[in-house]
XYZ file of C-alpha atoms in Angstrom:
186
model
C -7.259 -4.981 -17.671
C -7.947 -6.470 -14.261
C -10.610 -5.278 -11.869
C -10.979 -4.743 -8.153
C -13.017 -7.942 -7.804
C -10.402 -10.000 -9.667
C -7.652 -8.482 -7.492
C -9.464 -9.490 -4.306
C -9.910 -12.994 -5.689
C -6.234 -13.204 -6.713
C -5.112 -12.159 -3.222
C -7.189 -14.944 -1.654
C -6.002 -17.483 -4.242
C -2.294 -16.623 -3.984
C -2.388 -16.658 -0.192
C -4.596 -19.771 -0.151
C -6.706 -18.177 2.550
C -10.446 -17.821 2.182
C -11.177 -17.296 5.873
C -13.710 -14.602 6.676
C -11.232 -12.504 8.727
C -8.660 -12.610 5.928
C -11.252 -11.816 3.248
C -12.523 -8.883 5.328
C -8.951 -7.519 5.522
C -8.292 -7.533 1.755
C -9.594 -3.983 1.313
C -6.971 -2.814 3.833
C -4.248 -4.716 1.916
C -5.315 -2.963 -1.289
C -5.440 0.462 0.376
C -1.934 0.109 1.839
C -0.599 -1.288 -1.447
C -1.984 1.638 -3.448
C -0.404 4.107 -1.035
C 2.949 2.280 -1.214
C 2.870 2.288 -5.015
C 2.034 5.983 -5.138
C 5.341 6.611 -3.371
C 7.435 3.961 -5.162
C 6.414 4.354 -8.804
C 7.996 7.256 -10.676
C 5.468 7.539 -13.503
C 3.501 10.528 -14.817
C 0.182 9.039 -13.648
C 1.116 9.982 -10.088
C 2.233 13.553 -10.827
C -0.279 16.333 -10.608
C -0.099 20.100 -10.931
C -2.743 22.465 -9.753
C -3.165 26.139 -9.159
C -4.336 27.689 -5.949
C -3.837 30.950 -4.138
C -2.373 32.311 -0.976
C -4.672 34.725 0.778
C -3.430 38.113 1.960
C -2.324 37.964 5.622
C -2.776 34.163 5.805
C 0.501 32.209 5.920
C -1.150 28.811 5.303
C -2.171 27.055 2.101
C -4.684 24.216 2.100
C -3.151 20.981 0.850
C -4.794 18.991 -1.963
C -6.649 15.978 -0.542
C -4.827 13.518 -2.831
C -1.304 14.810 -2.029
C 1.303 12.214 -1.079
C 4.487 14.284 -1.413
C 5.041 17.851 -2.520
C 7.519 18.344 -5.379
C 7.506 22.137 -5.575
C 5.539 25.253 -4.787
C 5.772 28.358 -6.983
C 4.245 31.794 -6.868
C 2.843 32.984 -10.209
C 2.700 36.662 -11.132
C 2.107 37.845 -14.718
C 2.924 34.305 -15.932
C 6.320 34.426 -14.199
C 6.891 31.532 -11.814
C 9.151 31.845 -8.790
C 10.064 28.783 -6.753
C 9.568 29.021 -3.032
C 12.387 27.365 -1.124
C 11.681 24.504 1.253
C 12.878 25.259 4.781
C 12.509 23.650 8.187
C 9.909 24.794 10.683
C 12.717 26.078 12.909
C 14.086 28.218 10.066
C 10.617 29.569 9.328
C 10.004 30.528 12.956
C 13.354 32.300 13.185
C 13.121 33.991 9.770
C 9.545 35.260 10.156
C 8.590 35.151 13.840
C 5.741 37.669 13.509
C 3.149 36.163 11.168
C 1.126 39.375 11.181
C 3.954 41.117 9.287
C 3.589 40.682 5.541
C 5.807 40.576 2.460
C 6.407 38.492 -0.655
C 6.551 34.758 0.183
C 9.998 33.215 -0.340
C 9.966 30.017 1.735
C 7.624 27.226 2.715
C 7.442 24.429 5.230
C 5.932 21.335 3.635
C 4.322 19.918 6.770
C 1.412 22.355 6.622
C 2.379 24.547 3.654
C 3.235 27.458 5.848
C 4.865 30.311 3.875
C 7.104 33.145 4.972
C 6.815 36.035 4.740
C 3.064 36.050 5.240
C 1.583 37.220 1.891
C 0.972 40.969 1.670
C -1.515 40.365 -1.180
C -3.508 37.507 -2.656
C -0.933 35.451 -4.554
C -1.451 32.778 -7.212
C 0.548 29.611 -6.726
C 1.218 26.433 -8.651
C 1.704 23.189 -6.760
C 3.368 20.123 -8.230
C 3.015 16.959 -6.235
C 2.815 13.195 -6.227
C -0.767 12.170 -5.809
C -2.718 9.207 -4.695
C -4.836 7.663 -7.441
C -8.569 7.230 -6.883
C -8.809 4.166 -4.637
C -10.070 0.836 -5.890
C -13.484 0.031 -4.444
C -16.698 -1.792 -5.303
C -17.778 1.303 -7.261
C -14.336 2.234 -8.689
C -13.242 -1.114 -10.063
C -10.205 -0.027 -12.106
C -7.479 2.600 -12.121
C -4.051 3.149 -13.684
C -2.534 0.395 -11.541
C -4.992 -2.293 -12.632
C -4.403 -1.378 -16.276
C -0.638 -0.747 -16.309
C 1.043 -2.229 -13.243
C -1.145 -5.070 -12.075
C 1.810 -7.246 -11.079
C 3.239 -4.532 -8.825
C -0.210 -3.937 -7.311
C -0.789 -7.637 -6.692
C 2.650 -8.174 -5.136
C 2.214 -5.106 -2.917
C -1.102 -6.554 -1.735
C 0.494 -9.952 -1.156
C 3.213 -8.322 0.964
C 0.511 -6.837 3.186
C -1.354 -10.153 3.265
C 1.873 -11.923 4.293
C 2.365 -9.430 7.111
C -1.240 -10.014 8.176
C -0.707 -13.796 8.175
C 2.716 -13.431 9.829
C 4.235 -15.492 7.033
C 7.892 -14.480 6.718
C 8.551 -16.945 3.894
C 5.945 -15.463 1.539
C 6.774 -11.939 2.738
C 10.367 -12.226 1.488
C 9.293 -13.871 -1.757
C 6.627 -11.270 -2.588
C 8.917 -8.424 -1.564
C 11.453 -9.539 -4.182
C 8.757 -9.836 -6.841
C 7.382 -6.417 -5.872
C 10.795 -4.755 -6.134
C 11.348 -6.280 -9.586
C 7.880 -5.212 -10.779
C 8.399 -1.638 -9.533
C 11.804 -1.525 -11.218
C 10.268 -2.760 -14.491
C 7.513 -0.122 -14.388
C 9.930 2.671 -13.526
């Protein structure tokens, strides 16, 4: 298992850049790389389910703070789950123009998790989504990526470092290695 400190050192070593500006930017490389991997890796570590509730007369649901992309939203009543259908904002506005009118939610818009009809009662929901892992930091020195996909994490960081250094040659090289590593993990 590799750690946050070792990753920062590897980025500097691979890029052969130990300048203070570059070193100060490595946390940004890691942050962008983690976000990229949370979208590109199709592994269970990034999937999360949680329950929440819609409040009567409120058409909005608060999004989880670690949400990257929503997979589905279901209402839950007496252990029966019903999928809400994803629709565009334009559809939602046309279908349910008066948000003060209430009914049983059938649709949602994933930009803000706006449901229509507006709930006529408090309604339990289950959300399935792709999440962002806890970020690597000085105090959180390891996560799933450092233990299971270090090569993909390193190459994603090196892509960002190559962009930072405006080095097209290493950018292409690390992009190929990244794509292969992601494919291997998936």
